[in-house]
Protein backbone atom coordinates (compact mmCIF):
# COMPACT_ATOMS: atom_id res chain seq x y z
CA UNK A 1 1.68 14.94 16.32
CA UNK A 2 4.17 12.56 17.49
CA UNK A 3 3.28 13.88 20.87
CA UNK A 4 -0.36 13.33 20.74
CA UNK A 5 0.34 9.49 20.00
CA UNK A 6 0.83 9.22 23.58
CA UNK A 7 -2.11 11.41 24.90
CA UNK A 8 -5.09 11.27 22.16
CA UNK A 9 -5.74 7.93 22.44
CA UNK A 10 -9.34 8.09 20.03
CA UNK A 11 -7.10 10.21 17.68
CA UNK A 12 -4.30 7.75 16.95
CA UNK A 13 -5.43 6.39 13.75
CA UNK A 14 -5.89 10.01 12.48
CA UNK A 15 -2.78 11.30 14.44
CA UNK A 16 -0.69 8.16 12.56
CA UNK A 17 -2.01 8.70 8.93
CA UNK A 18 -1.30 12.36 9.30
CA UNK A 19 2.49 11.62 10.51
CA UNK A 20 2.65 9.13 7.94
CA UNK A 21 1.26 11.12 5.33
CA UNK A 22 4.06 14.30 6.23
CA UNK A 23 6.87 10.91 6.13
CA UNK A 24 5.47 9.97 2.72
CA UNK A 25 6.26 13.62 1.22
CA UNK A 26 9.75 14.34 2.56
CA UNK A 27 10.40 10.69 1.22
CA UNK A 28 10.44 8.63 3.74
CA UNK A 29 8.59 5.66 2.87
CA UNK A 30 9.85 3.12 5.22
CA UNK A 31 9.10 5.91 8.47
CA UNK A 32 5.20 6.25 6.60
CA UNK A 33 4.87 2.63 6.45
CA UNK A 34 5.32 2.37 10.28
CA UNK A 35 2.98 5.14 11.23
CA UNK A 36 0.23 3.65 8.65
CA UNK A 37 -2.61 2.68 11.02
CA UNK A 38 -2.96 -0.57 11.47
CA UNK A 39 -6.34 -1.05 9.55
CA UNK A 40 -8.88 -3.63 10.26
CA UNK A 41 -9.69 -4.58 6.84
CA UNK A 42 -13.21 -3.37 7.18
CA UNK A 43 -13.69 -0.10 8.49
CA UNK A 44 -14.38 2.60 5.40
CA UNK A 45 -12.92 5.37 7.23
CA UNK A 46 -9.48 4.28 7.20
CA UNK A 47 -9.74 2.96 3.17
CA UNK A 48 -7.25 5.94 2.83
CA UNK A 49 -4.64 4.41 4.99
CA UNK A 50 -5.29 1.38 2.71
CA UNK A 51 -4.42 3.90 0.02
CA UNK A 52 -1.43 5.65 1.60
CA UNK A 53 0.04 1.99 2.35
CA UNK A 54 -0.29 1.12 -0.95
CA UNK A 55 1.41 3.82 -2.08
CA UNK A 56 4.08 3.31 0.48
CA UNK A 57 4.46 -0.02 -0.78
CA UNK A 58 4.68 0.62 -4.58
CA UNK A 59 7.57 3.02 -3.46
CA UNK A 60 9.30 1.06 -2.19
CA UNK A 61 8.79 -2.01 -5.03
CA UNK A 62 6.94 -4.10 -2.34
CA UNK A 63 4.38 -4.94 -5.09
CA UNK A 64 2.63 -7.94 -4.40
CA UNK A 65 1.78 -5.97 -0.63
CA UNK A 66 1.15 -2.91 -2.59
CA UNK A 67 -1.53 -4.92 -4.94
CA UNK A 68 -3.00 -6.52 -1.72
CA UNK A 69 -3.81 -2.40 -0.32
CA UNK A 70 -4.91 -1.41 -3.07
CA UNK A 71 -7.79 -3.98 -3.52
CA UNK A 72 -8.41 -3.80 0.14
CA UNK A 73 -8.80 0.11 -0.73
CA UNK A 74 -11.22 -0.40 -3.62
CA UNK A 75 -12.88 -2.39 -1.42
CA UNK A 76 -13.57 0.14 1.20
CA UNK A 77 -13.99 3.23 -1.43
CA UNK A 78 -15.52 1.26 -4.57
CA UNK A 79 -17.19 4.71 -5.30
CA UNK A 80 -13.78 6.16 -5.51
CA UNK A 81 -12.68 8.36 -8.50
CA UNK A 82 -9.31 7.05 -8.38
CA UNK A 83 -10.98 3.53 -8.77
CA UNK A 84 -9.85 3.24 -12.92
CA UNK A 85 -6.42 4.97 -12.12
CA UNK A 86 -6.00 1.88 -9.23
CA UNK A 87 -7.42 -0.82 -11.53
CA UNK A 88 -5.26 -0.22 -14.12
CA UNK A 89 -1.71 -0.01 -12.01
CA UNK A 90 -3.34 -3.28 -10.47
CA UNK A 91 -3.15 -4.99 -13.93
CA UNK A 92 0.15 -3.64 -14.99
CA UNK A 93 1.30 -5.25 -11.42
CA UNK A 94 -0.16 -8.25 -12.30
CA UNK A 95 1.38 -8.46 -15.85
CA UNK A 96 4.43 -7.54 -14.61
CA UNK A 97 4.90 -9.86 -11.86
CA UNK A 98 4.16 -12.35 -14.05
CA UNK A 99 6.25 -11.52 -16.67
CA UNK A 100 9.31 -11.94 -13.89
CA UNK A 101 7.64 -15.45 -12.80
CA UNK A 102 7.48 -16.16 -16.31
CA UNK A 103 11.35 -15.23 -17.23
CA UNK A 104 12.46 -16.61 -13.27
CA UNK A 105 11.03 -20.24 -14.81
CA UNK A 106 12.81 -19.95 -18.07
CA UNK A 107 15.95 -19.26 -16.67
CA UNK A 108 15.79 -22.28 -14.23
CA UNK A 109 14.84 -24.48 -17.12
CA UNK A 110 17.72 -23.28 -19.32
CA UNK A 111 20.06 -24.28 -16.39
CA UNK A 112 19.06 -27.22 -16.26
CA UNK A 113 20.82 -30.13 -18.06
């Protein structure tokens, strides 16, 4: 695949999420999150590299990124049957980084004098 990169140029998105998909399973999540397509943002056929990024991300405890794919991927797929499975690590996220800004800002404020 690596090899088509340079060759296939209308099949390097596909060629990249596939590489990065075969990184992701042997455990390599910072190798997957360099062959992740770039994605546009808008283009529904690559909400799945949204996905894999995402997953990439939580990984690797990159969670405010990881939050940002996700929602970009429900955005893409909102028909998707993972859609209640996403929402609800989305919220736990969200609770949790919150719960460490939360504890960060007492800690500051017991240090102070």
């Amino acid at each position: 695949m690596q090899s088509g990169l340079l060759v296939a140029r209308q099949l390097r998105p596909l060629l990249s999420f596939n590489i990065g998909n075969n990184l992701f399973r042997q455990g390599d999540y910072d190798g997957a999150r360099a062959c992740t397509p770039r994605p546009s943002g808008s283009d529904p056929s690559l909400a799945d590299a949204y996905l894999n990024r995402a997953n990439t991300r939580l990984r690797s405890a990159q969670y405010p990124e990881a939050m940002a794919d996700y929602s970009i991927y429900l955005r893409l797929a909102p028909q998707s049957p993972q859609r209640p499975q996403i929402e609800q690590l989305l919220a736990a996220l969200k609770a949790m980084l919150e719960g460490e800004e939360l504890a960060g800002a007492k800690r500051r404020l017991a240090r102070r004098p």
